[in-house]
Coordinates of C-alpha atoms and ligand atoms in Angstrom, one line a residue:
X637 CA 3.0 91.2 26.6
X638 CA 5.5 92.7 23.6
X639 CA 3.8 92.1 20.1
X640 CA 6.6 92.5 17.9
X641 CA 9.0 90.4 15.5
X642 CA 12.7 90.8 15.4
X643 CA 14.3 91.6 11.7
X644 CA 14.5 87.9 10.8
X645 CA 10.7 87.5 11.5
X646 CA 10.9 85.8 15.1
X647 CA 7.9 86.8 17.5
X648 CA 8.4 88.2 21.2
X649 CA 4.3 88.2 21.4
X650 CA 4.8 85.5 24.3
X651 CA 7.1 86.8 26.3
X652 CA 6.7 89.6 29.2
X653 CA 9.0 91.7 28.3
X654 CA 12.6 91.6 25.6
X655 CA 16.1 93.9 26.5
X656 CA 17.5 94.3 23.5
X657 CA 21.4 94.7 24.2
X658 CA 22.6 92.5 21.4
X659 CA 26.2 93.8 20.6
X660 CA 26.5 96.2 17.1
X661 CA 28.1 94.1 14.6
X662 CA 31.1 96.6 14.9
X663 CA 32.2 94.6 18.0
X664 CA 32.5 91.7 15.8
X665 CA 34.4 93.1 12.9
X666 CA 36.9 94.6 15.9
X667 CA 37.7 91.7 17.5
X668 CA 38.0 89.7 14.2
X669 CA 40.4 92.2 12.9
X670 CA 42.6 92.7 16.2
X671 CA 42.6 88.4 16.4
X672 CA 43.5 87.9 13.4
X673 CA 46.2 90.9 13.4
X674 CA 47.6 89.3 16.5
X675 CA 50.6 86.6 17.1
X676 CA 49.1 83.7 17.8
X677 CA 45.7 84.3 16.1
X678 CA 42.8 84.1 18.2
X679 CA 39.0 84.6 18.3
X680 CA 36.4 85.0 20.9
X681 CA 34.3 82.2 21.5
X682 CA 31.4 84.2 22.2
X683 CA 31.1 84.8 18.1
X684 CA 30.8 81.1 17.8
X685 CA 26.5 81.4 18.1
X686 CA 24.7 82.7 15.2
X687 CA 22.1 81.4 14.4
X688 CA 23.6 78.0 13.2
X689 CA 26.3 78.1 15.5
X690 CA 23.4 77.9 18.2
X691 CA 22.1 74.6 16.2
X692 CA 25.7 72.8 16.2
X693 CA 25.9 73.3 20.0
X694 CA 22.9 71.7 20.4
X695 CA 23.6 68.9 17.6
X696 CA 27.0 68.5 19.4
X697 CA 25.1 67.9 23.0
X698 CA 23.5 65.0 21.4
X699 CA 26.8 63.4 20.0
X700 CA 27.7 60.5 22.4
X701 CA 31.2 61.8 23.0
X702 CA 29.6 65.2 24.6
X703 CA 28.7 63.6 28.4
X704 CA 28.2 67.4 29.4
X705 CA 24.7 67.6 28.8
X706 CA 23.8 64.3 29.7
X707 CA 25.7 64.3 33.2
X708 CA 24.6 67.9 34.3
X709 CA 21.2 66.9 33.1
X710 CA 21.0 63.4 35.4
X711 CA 22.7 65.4 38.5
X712 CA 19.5 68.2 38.5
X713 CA 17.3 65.4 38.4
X714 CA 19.2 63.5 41.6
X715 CA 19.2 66.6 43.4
X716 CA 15.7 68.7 42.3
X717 CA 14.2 68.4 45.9
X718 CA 17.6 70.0 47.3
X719 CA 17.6 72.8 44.9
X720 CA 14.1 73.4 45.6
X721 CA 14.3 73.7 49.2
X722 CA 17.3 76.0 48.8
X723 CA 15.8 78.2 46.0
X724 CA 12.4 78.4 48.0
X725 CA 8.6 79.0 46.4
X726 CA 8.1 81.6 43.8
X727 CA 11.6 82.0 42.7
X728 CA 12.8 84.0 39.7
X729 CA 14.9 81.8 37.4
X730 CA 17.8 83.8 35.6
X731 CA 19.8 81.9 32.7
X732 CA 22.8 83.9 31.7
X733 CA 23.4 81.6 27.9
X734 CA 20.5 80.2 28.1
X735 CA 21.0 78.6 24.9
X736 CA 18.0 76.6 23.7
X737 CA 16.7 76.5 27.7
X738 CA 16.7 73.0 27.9
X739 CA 17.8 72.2 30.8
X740 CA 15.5 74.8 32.6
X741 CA 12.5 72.2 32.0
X742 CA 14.0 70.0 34.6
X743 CA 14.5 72.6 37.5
X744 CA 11.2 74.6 36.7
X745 CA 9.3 71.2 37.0
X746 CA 11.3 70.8 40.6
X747 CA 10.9 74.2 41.8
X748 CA 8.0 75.1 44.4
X749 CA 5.9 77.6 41.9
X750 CA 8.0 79.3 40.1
X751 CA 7.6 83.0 39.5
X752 CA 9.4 84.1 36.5
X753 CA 12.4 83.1 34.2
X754 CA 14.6 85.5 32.2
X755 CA 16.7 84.0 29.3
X756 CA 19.8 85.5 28.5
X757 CA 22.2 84.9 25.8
X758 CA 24.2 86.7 22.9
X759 CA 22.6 84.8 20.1
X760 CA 18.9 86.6 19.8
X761 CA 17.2 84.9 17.6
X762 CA 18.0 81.4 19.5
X763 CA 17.2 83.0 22.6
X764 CA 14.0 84.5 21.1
X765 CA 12.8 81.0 19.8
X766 CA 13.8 79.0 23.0
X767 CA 12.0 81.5 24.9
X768 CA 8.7 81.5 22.9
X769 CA 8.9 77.6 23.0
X770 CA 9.2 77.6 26.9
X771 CA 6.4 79.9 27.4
X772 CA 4.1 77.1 25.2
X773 CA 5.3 74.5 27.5
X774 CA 5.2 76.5 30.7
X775 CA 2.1 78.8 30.0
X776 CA 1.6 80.3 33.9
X777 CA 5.1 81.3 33.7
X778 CA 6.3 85.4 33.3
X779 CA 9.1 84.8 30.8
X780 CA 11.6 87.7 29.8
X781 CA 14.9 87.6 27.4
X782 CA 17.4 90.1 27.4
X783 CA 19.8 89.4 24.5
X784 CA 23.6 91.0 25.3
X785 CA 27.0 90.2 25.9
X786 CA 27.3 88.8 29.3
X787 CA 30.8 90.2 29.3
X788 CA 29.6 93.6 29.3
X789 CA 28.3 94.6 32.3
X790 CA 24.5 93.5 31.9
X791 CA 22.6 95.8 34.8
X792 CA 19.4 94.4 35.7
X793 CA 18.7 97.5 37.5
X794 CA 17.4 98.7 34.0
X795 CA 15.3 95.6 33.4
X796 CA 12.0 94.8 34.0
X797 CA 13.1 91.3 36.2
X798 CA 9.6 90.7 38.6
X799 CA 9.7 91.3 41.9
X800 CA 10.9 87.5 44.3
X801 CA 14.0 85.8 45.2
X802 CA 16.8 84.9 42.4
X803 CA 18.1 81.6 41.6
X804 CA 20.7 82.3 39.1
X805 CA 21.0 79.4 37.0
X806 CA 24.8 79.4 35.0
X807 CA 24.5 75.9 33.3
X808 CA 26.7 73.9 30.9
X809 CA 30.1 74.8 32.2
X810 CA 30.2 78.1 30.4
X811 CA 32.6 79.4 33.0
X812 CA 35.1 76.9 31.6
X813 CA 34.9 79.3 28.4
X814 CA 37.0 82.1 30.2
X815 CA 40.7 82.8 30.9
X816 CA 40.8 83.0 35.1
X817 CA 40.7 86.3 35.1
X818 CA 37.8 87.1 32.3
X819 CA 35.9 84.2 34.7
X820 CA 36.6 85.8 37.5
X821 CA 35.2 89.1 36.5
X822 CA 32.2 87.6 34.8
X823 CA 31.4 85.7 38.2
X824 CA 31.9 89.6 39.9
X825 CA 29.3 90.9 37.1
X826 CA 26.3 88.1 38.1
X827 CA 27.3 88.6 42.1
X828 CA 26.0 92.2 40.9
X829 CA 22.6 90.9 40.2
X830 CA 22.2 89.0 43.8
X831 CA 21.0 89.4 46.7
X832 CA 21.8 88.2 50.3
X833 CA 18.7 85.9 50.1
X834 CA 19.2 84.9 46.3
X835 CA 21.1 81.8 45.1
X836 CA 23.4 81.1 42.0
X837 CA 23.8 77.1 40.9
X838 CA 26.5 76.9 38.5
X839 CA 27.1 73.6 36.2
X840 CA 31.2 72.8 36.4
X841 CA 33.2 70.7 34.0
X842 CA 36.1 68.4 36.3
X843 CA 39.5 67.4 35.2
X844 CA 39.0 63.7 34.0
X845 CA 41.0 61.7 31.9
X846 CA 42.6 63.6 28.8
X847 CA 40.8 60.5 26.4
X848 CA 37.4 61.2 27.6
X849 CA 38.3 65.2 27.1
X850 CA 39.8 65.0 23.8
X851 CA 37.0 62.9 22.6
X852 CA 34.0 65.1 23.9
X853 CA 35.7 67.8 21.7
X854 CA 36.6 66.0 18.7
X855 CA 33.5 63.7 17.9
X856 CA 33.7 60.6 15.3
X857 CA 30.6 62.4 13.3
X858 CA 32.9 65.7 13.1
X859 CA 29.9 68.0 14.5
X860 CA 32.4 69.7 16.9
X861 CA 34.4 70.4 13.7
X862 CA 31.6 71.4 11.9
X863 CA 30.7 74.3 15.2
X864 CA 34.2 75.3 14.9
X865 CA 34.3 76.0 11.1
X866 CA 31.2 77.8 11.1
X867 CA 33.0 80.6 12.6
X868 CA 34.9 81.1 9.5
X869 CA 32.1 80.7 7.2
X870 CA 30.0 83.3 9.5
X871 CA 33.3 86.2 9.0
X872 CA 33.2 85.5 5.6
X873 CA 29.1 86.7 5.7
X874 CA 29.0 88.9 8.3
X875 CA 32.4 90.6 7.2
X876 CA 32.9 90.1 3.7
X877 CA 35.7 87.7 4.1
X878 CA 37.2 85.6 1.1
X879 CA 38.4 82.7 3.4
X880 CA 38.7 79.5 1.9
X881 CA 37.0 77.2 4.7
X882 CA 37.7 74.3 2.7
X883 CA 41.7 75.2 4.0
X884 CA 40.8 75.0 7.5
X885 CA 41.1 71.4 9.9
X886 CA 39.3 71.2 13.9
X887 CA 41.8 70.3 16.0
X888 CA 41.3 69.8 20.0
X889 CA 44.0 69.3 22.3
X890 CA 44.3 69.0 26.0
X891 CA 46.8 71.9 27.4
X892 CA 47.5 70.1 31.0
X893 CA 49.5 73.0 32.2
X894 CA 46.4 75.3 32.0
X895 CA 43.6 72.5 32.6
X896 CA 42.0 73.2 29.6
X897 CA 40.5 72.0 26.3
X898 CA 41.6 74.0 23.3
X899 CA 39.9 74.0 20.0
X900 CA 41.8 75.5 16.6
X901 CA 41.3 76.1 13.5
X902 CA 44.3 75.0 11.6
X903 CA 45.3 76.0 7.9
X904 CA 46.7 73.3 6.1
X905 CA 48.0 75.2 3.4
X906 CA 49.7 78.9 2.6
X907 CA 47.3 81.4 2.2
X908 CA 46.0 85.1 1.8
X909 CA 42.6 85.9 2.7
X910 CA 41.2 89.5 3.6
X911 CA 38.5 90.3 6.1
X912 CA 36.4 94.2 5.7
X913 CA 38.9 94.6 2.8
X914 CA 42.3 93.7 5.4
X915 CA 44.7 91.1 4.4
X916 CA 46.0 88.4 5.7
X917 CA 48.5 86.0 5.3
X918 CA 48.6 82.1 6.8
X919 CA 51.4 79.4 6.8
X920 CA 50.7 75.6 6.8
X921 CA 50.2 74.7 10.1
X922 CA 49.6 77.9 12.0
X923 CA 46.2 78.4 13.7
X924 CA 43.7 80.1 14.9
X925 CA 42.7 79.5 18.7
X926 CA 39.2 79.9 18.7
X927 CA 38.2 78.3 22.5
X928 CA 39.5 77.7 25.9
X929 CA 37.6 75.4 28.1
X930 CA 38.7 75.0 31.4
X931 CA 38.6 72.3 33.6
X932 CA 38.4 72.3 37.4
X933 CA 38.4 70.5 40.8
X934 CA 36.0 71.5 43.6
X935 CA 38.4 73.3 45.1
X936 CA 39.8 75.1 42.0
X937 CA 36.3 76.1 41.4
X938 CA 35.9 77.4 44.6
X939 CA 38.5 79.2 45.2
X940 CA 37.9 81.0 42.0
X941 CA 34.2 81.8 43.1
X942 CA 35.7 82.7 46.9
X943 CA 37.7 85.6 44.8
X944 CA 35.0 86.7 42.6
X945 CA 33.3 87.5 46.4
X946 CA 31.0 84.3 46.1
X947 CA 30.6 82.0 49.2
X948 CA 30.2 78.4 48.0
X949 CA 27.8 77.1 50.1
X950 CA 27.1 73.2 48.3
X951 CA 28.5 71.2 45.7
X952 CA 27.0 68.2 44.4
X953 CA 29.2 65.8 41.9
X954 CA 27.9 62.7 39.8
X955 CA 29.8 59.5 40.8
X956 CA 32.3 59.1 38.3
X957 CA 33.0 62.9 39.5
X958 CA 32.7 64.1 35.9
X959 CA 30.9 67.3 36.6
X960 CA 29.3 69.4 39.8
X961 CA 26.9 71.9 40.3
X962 CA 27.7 74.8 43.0
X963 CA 25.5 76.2 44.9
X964 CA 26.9 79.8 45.8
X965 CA 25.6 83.4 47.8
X966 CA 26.9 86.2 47.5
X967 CA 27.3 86.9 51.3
X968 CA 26.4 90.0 53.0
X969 CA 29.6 91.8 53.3
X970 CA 29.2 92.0 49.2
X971 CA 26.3 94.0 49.9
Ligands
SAH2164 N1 23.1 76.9 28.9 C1 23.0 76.0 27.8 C2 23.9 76.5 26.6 C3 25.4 76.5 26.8 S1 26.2 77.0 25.3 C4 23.5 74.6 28.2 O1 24.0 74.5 29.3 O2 23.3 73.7 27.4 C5 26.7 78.6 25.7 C6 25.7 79.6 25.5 O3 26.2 80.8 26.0 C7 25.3 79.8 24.1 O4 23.9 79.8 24.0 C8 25.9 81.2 23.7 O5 25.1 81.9 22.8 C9 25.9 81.9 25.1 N2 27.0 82.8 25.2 C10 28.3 82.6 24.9 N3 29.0 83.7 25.1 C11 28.1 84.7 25.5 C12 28.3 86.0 25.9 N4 29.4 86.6 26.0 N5 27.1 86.7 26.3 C13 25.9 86.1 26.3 N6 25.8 84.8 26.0 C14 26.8 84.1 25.6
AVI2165 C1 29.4 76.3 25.9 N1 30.6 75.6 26.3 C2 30.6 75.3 27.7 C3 30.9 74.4 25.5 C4 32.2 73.7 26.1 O1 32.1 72.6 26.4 O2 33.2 74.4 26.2 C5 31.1 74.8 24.0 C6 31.7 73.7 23.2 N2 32.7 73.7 22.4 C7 32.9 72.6 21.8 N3 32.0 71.7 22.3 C8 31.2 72.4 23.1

């Protein structure tokens, strides 16, 4: 067991062992200052979850416009016994944004005595706290977190992972997050951390109708809004920016041509702002892109796994076809 505390006072006493990685805040200010610089403005989602960012996503799972959760969540349950049959007894569970590891409770209680799971996300003192709550609820359990960027490469290699067969767990529909070719190298960077015997189940968010899409990113009790904004009101903290938030409206759209949901922060007045001292300037109406999130078929999905060197090997989709889970290998000729 660690005994330690991270700076804002969270406790890793629980957990078997915690990889530090967590990007320096340099990173942020860098790709604040280049997005911002740049014609149309845009930010990484990724920066999205501090601490509160991490809250809203889960406050915005719970809205009833958000069917993410909810579907992905009734799809484990329908097909547990499959998944545990694939994964096989004493697996080691790996959750790359692992969030508030919620849905991990329903797989773990499916699984045929699970060995280990290993938390991974960007936003450490969520992960640290969802980790230390899961090792309360599942006390037999080795639990590790490794906070870092999983668009870095993230070698396990240097990690203490225990020994046993991987099941890779990529819930959520993070995927959707990425441009194809960031996806496509992200899905290259996990295929690094399987075996030929280990498996990777991956949560997918399908095309549907642009209503239910626009909806699930725009909720009636403005949470979605509220995630959005906080990105402004974290680069005003983090990087001494004088934005006026109070300037700034959500906006969600469905772009058709690129299957994707795209969320904005759009300034409704003329403004100047600086960020680490730079300025700024903003017209009415222009915006800032802050996230992609693609939607595919099964086939679009696979085909984009297939060149990431990933063999889909199962799909399973609820019946209103909302959402799938992949089951993929890496296949030996990777190895
Ligand atoms: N898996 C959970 C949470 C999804 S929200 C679920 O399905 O409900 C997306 C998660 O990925 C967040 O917890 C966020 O902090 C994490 N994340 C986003 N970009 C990341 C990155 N580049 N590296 C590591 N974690 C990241
Ligand atoms: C984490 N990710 C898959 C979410 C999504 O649906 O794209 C983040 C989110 N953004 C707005 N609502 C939820």
């Amino acid at each position: 067991m660690t005994e330690a505390r991270t700076a804002e006072g969270v406790s890793t006493d629980q957990l078997a062992f915690f990889s530090d990685l967590h990007p320096p805040s340099s990173d942020f200010r860098r790709d604040v200052l280049e997005g911002l610089a740049a014609t149309p403005k845009t930010i990484p989602p990724k920066y999205f979850y501090d601490r509160r960012g991490s809250a809203l996503f889960d406050d915005i799972t719970d809205t009833p416009e958000y069917y993410v959760m909810r579907t992905e969540l009734a799809l484990l349950d329908r097909i547990s016994d499959e998944i545990a049959k694939r994964a096989g007894p004493g697996a080691v569970v790996i959750e790359p944004g692992s969030g508030s590891s919620t849905k991990i409770d329903k797989l773990l209680g499916s699984l045929d005595d699970p060995a280990a799971y290993v938390g991974l996300d960007i936003s450490k003192d969520h992960l640290l706290a969802a980790c230390e709550d899961l090792s309360r609820r599942w006390p037999s359990l080795k639990i590790g977190a490794i906070c870092a960027d999983f668009t870095r490469h993230v070698d396990l290699h240097d990690m203490p992972i225990p020994e046993g067969r991987r099941l890779v767990f990529f819930p959520g529909s993070t995927i959707g997050n990425f441009e194809p070719d960031e996806a496509r190298e992200l899905l290259k960077g996990i295929r690094d951390w399987l075996r030929p015997e280990d498996g990777f189940l991956i949560g997918v968010d399908r095309v549907k109708p642009r209503g239910v899409l626009e909806a699930a990113y725009d909720d009636a009790g403005g949470v979605t809004a509220d995630f959005n904004l906080n990105l402004l009101t974290r680069i005003n903290r983090e990087l001494d920016g004088t934005i006026d938030t109070a300037a700034f409206e959500h906006r969600s759209i469905w772009n058709d041509a690129k299957s994707r949901i795209e969320m904005h922060l759009v300034a409704t007045r003329d403004m100047d702002f600086t960020v680490s001292e730079q300025a700024f300037t903003m017209t009415k109406g222009e915006t800032i892109h802050t996230e992609n999130s693609h939607k595919f078929t099964v086939a679009s999905f696979q085909a984009l796994a297939r060149s990431a060197g990933l063999e889909p090997v199962a799909d399973w989709s609820d019946d209103d076809s909302y959402f799938t889970l992949h089951w993929l290998e890496c296949g030996a000729e990777a190895w």
